[in-house]
Short mmCIF file of C-alpha atoms in Angstrom, two decimals:
data_model
loop_
_atom_site.label_atom_id
_atom_site.label_comp_id
_atom_site.label_asym_id
_atom_site.label_seq_id
_atom_site.Cartn_x
_atom_site.Cartn_y
_atom_site.Cartn_z
CA ALA A 1 13.38 -34.45 11.81
CA THR A 2 15.95 -32.86 9.02
CA LYS A 3 19.75 -34.00 9.00
CA ASP A 4 20.03 -31.12 6.99
CA GLU A 5 22.39 -28.34 9.60
CA ALA A 6 22.11 -25.90 7.10
CA LYS A 7 18.04 -26.27 7.16
CA LYS A 8 18.21 -26.79 10.69
CA HIS A 9 19.83 -23.25 10.99
CA ARG A 10 17.27 -21.75 8.62
CA TYR A 11 14.11 -22.73 10.52
CA ARG A 12 15.62 -21.93 13.88
CA GLN A 13 16.23 -18.25 12.60
CA LYS A 14 12.84 -18.02 11.15
CA ILE A 15 11.39 -19.00 14.56
CA SER A 16 13.59 -16.49 16.43
CA GLU A 17 12.71 -13.94 14.06
CA TRP A 18 8.65 -15.06 14.65
CA LEU A 19 9.17 -15.09 18.61
CA THR A 20 10.99 -11.60 18.46
CA GLN A 21 7.84 -9.58 16.52
CA GLU A 22 5.63 -12.24 18.95
CA LEU A 23 6.49 -10.69 22.04
CA ARG A 24 7.02 -6.87 20.40
CA GLY A 25 3.18 -7.47 19.31
CA ASP A 26 4.01 -6.92 15.85
CA LEU A 27 3.04 -10.52 14.68
CA PHE A 28 0.18 -12.48 15.19
CA PHE A 29 -1.33 -15.48 14.25
CA SER A 30 -5.14 -16.33 15.30
CA ASP A 31 -7.43 -19.14 13.41
CA GLY A 32 -4.81 -19.81 10.78
CA LYS A 33 -4.47 -16.13 9.62
CA TYR A 34 -1.47 -14.19 9.30
CA HIS A 35 -1.54 -10.66 10.99
CA LYS A 36 1.91 -8.37 10.72
CA GLN A 37 1.68 -4.57 12.49
CA ILE A 38 3.96 -2.09 11.78
CA ARG A 39 3.63 0.95 13.53
CA ILE A 40 5.00 4.25 11.30
CA GLU A 41 6.51 6.93 13.83
CA GLU A 42 5.60 11.22 13.26
CA ASN A 43 8.33 12.29 11.43
CA ALA A 44 9.58 8.89 10.72
CA THR A 45 11.56 8.21 7.33
CA GLY A 46 12.00 5.13 5.02
CA PHE A 47 8.67 4.00 4.51
CA GLY A 48 8.25 4.77 0.49
CA TYR A 49 5.62 2.29 -0.74
CA GLU A 50 8.61 -0.17 -2.45
CA LYS A 51 9.29 -0.65 1.48
CA LEU A 52 5.84 -1.04 2.81
CA PHE A 53 4.28 -3.17 -0.21
CA GLN A 54 7.29 -5.26 -2.21
CA GLU A 55 7.65 -8.10 0.17
CA TYR A 56 3.88 -8.73 -0.76
CA LEU A 57 3.93 -8.25 -4.12
CA THR A 58 5.09 -11.76 -5.92
CA GLU A 59 5.08 -12.44 -9.15
CA ILE A 60 1.93 -13.98 -9.46
CA VAL A 61 0.13 -10.83 -8.21
CA SER A 62 -1.87 -9.85 -11.27
CA GLU A 63 -4.82 -8.05 -9.72
CA VAL A 64 -5.37 -5.11 -7.27
CA TRP A 65 -7.75 -3.27 -5.34
CA VAL A 66 -7.55 -0.08 -3.62
CA GLU A 67 -9.96 1.27 -1.40
CA ASP A 68 -9.22 4.69 -0.29
CA PRO A 69 -12.27 7.35 0.11
CA TYR A 70 -9.69 10.20 -0.58
CA ILE A 71 -7.98 9.88 -3.61
CA ARG A 72 -8.81 13.49 -4.48
CA HIS A 73 -7.04 16.16 -6.47
CA VAL A 74 -3.59 17.69 -6.22
CA HIS A 75 -4.64 21.03 -5.09
CA GLN A 76 -6.42 19.87 -1.69
CA ALA A 77 -5.00 21.79 1.10
CA SER A 78 -1.10 20.40 2.03
CA ARG A 79 -2.11 16.63 0.31
CA TYR A 80 -1.04 15.35 -3.17
CA LEU A 81 -3.52 12.31 -3.21
CA LEU A 82 -3.26 11.89 -6.74
CA TYR A 83 0.35 12.05 -6.94
CA ASN A 84 0.56 9.68 -4.31
CA PHE A 85 -1.88 6.79 -5.80
CA LEU A 86 0.29 7.80 -9.30
CA ARG A 87 3.43 6.86 -7.06
CA PHE A 88 1.57 3.50 -5.57
CA CYS A 89 0.54 2.33 -9.61
CA GLU A 90 4.30 3.58 -10.66
CA MET A 91 5.47 0.76 -8.48
CA LEU A 92 2.70 -1.62 -9.62
CA VAL A 93 3.79 -1.24 -13.05
CA LYS A 94 7.36 -1.57 -12.01
CA GLY A 95 7.34 -5.43 -10.79
CA PRO A 96 8.16 -7.78 -9.99
CA CYS A 97 4.63 -8.36 -10.33
CA LYS A 98 2.53 -8.38 -13.43
CA VAL A 99 -0.37 -6.45 -12.61
CA LYS A 100 -3.17 -6.51 -15.20
CA THR A 101 -5.75 -4.56 -13.83
CA ILE A 102 -6.45 -2.08 -10.86
CA HIS A 103 -9.40 -1.56 -8.92
CA LEU A 104 -10.02 2.10 -7.31
CA LEU A 105 -12.93 2.31 -5.34
CA THR A 106 -12.73 5.99 -3.91
CA SER A 107 -15.19 9.25 -3.14
CA TYR A 108 -15.86 12.23 -5.22
CA ASP A 109 -13.79 15.62 -4.34
CA GLU A 110 -16.49 18.25 -2.91
CA GLY A 111 -16.87 21.66 -4.69
CA SER A 112 -14.65 22.44 -7.70
CA GLY A 113 -12.26 19.97 -7.40
CA LYS A 114 -14.65 17.21 -8.87
CA SER A 115 -13.85 17.85 -12.60
CA GLN A 116 -10.06 18.30 -11.42
CA GLN A 117 -10.30 14.98 -9.55
CA ILE A 118 -11.91 12.83 -12.45
CA SER A 119 -9.62 14.46 -14.99
CA GLY A 120 -6.51 13.33 -13.17
CA LEU A 121 -7.89 9.77 -12.66
CA GLU A 122 -8.50 9.63 -16.30
CA GLU A 123 -4.99 10.42 -17.25
CA ILE A 124 -3.86 7.99 -15.01
CA GLN A 125 -5.97 5.51 -16.62
CA GLN A 126 -4.93 6.26 -19.62
CA SER A 127 -0.89 6.17 -19.00
CA LEU A 128 -1.60 2.83 -17.59
CA ARG A 129 -2.87 1.44 -20.55
CA ASN A 130 0.02 2.41 -22.25
CA TYR A 131 1.77 -0.46 -20.42
CA GLY A 132 -1.11 -2.96 -20.68
CA VAL A 133 -2.96 -1.80 -17.32
CA THR A 134 -6.20 -1.52 -16.91
CA LEU A 135 -7.42 0.86 -14.25
CA ASN A 136 -11.06 0.54 -13.56
CA ILE A 137 -12.47 3.56 -11.20
CA ALA A 138 -15.76 3.48 -8.97
CA PHE A 139 -17.09 6.26 -6.82
CA SER A 140 -19.03 5.76 -3.38
CA SER A 141 -20.10 8.34 -0.92
CA SER A 142 -20.36 6.01 1.91
CA ILE A 143 -16.62 4.58 1.62
CA HIS A 144 -15.00 5.02 4.97
CA ASP A 145 -12.48 2.20 5.36
CA ARG A 146 -8.64 2.25 3.56
CA GLU A 147 -7.49 -1.32 2.13
CA ILE A 148 -5.36 -2.74 -0.35
CA ARG A 149 -5.82 -5.87 -2.10
CA PHE A 150 -4.00 -8.21 -4.13
CA ASN A 151 -5.38 -11.35 -5.73
CA ASN A 152 -2.37 -13.65 -3.92
CA GLY A 153 -4.24 -12.96 -0.55
CA TRP A 154 -2.22 -10.52 1.05
CA MET A 155 -4.36 -7.41 2.65
CA ILE A 156 -3.14 -4.27 3.91
CA LYS A 157 -4.86 -1.77 5.71
CA ILE A 158 -3.63 1.77 6.67
CA GLY A 159 -4.66 3.91 8.88
CA ARG A 160 -4.02 7.19 7.07
CA GLY A 161 -4.63 5.21 3.19
CA LEU A 162 -2.24 5.87 0.85
CA ASP A 163 -1.89 9.60 2.56
CA TYR A 164 0.78 8.98 5.46
CA PHE A 165 3.60 11.22 4.01
CA LYS A 166 3.86 14.77 5.24
CA LYS A 167 3.71 17.28 2.61
CA PRO A 168 7.22 18.46 1.50
CA GLN A 169 9.09 21.19 2.52
CA GLY A 170 9.45 22.92 -0.79
CA ARG A 171 9.51 21.54 -4.77
CA PHE A 172 13.18 21.09 -4.55
CA SER A 173 13.89 19.91 -0.77
CA ILE A 174 14.53 16.15 -0.07
CA GLY A 175 12.01 13.80 -0.17
CA TYR A 176 9.96 15.50 -2.40
CA CYS A 177 10.95 12.98 -5.46
CA ASP A 178 11.93 10.12 -3.23
CA PHE A 179 9.41 8.74 -0.91
CA ASP A 180 11.97 6.99 1.08
CA LEU A 181 13.34 10.13 2.34
CA ARG A 182 9.91 12.11 2.87
CA PRO A 183 9.15 12.25 7.01
CA CYS A 184 5.60 10.48 7.74
CA HIS A 185 2.31 10.98 9.72
CA GLU A 186 2.22 8.59 12.43
CA THR A 187 0.11 5.73 11.25
CA THR A 188 -0.36 1.94 11.97
CA VAL A 189 -0.24 -0.80 9.05
CA ASP A 190 -1.95 -4.05 9.47
CA VAL A 191 -0.85 -6.77 7.08
CA PHE A 192 -3.03 -9.96 7.03
CA HIS A 193 -3.40 -13.05 4.85
CA THR A 194 -6.43 -14.84 4.36
CA LYS A 195 -7.12 -17.68 1.68
CA HIS A 196 -9.65 -15.83 -0.51
CA THR A 197 -9.46 -12.39 -1.20
CA LYS A 198 -13.04 -10.47 -1.13
CA LYS A 199 -13.87 -8.76 -4.77
CA MET A 200 -15.19 -5.60 -4.80
#
């Protein structure tokens, strides 16, 4: 009904984008809920945390829930899971959101790695405190699902959790520091939006 030609053009563009995504199977609407699916191919690059999450980190985001059973110590075979969680926290601190609280639910590392896991998480907790962010850490032996929720209603489920990056070829190889340049494991990312976000 609008007479504004510029608005009409923008609406047509947006509708065209949605229809294209719907045809590719990337975007679904059912029962008033939004569902977007992103497929990350094996060895794909360009999927750093900012690229994946920034769209959903609006200025009103102040609380984040992370459920991932494998936030463990840095020496676990071929994995850098604590570093991945640290990178995720750095992204939250940089904004544009104003995160004040992060809730982490994970599982204990097995064997001798448990003390290193706790020590690493406590170090991240203390570092976040310097930026005015509280990190609440809880452990569960039965946690299996991986999901990230923001208090603006967005929920992201990643098949591999935060650990979808491949091990860098070396400490001085491209992609070691910049996750956008790091090859990925194949995984699927599902993004949902509902009116209310369930809290832990």
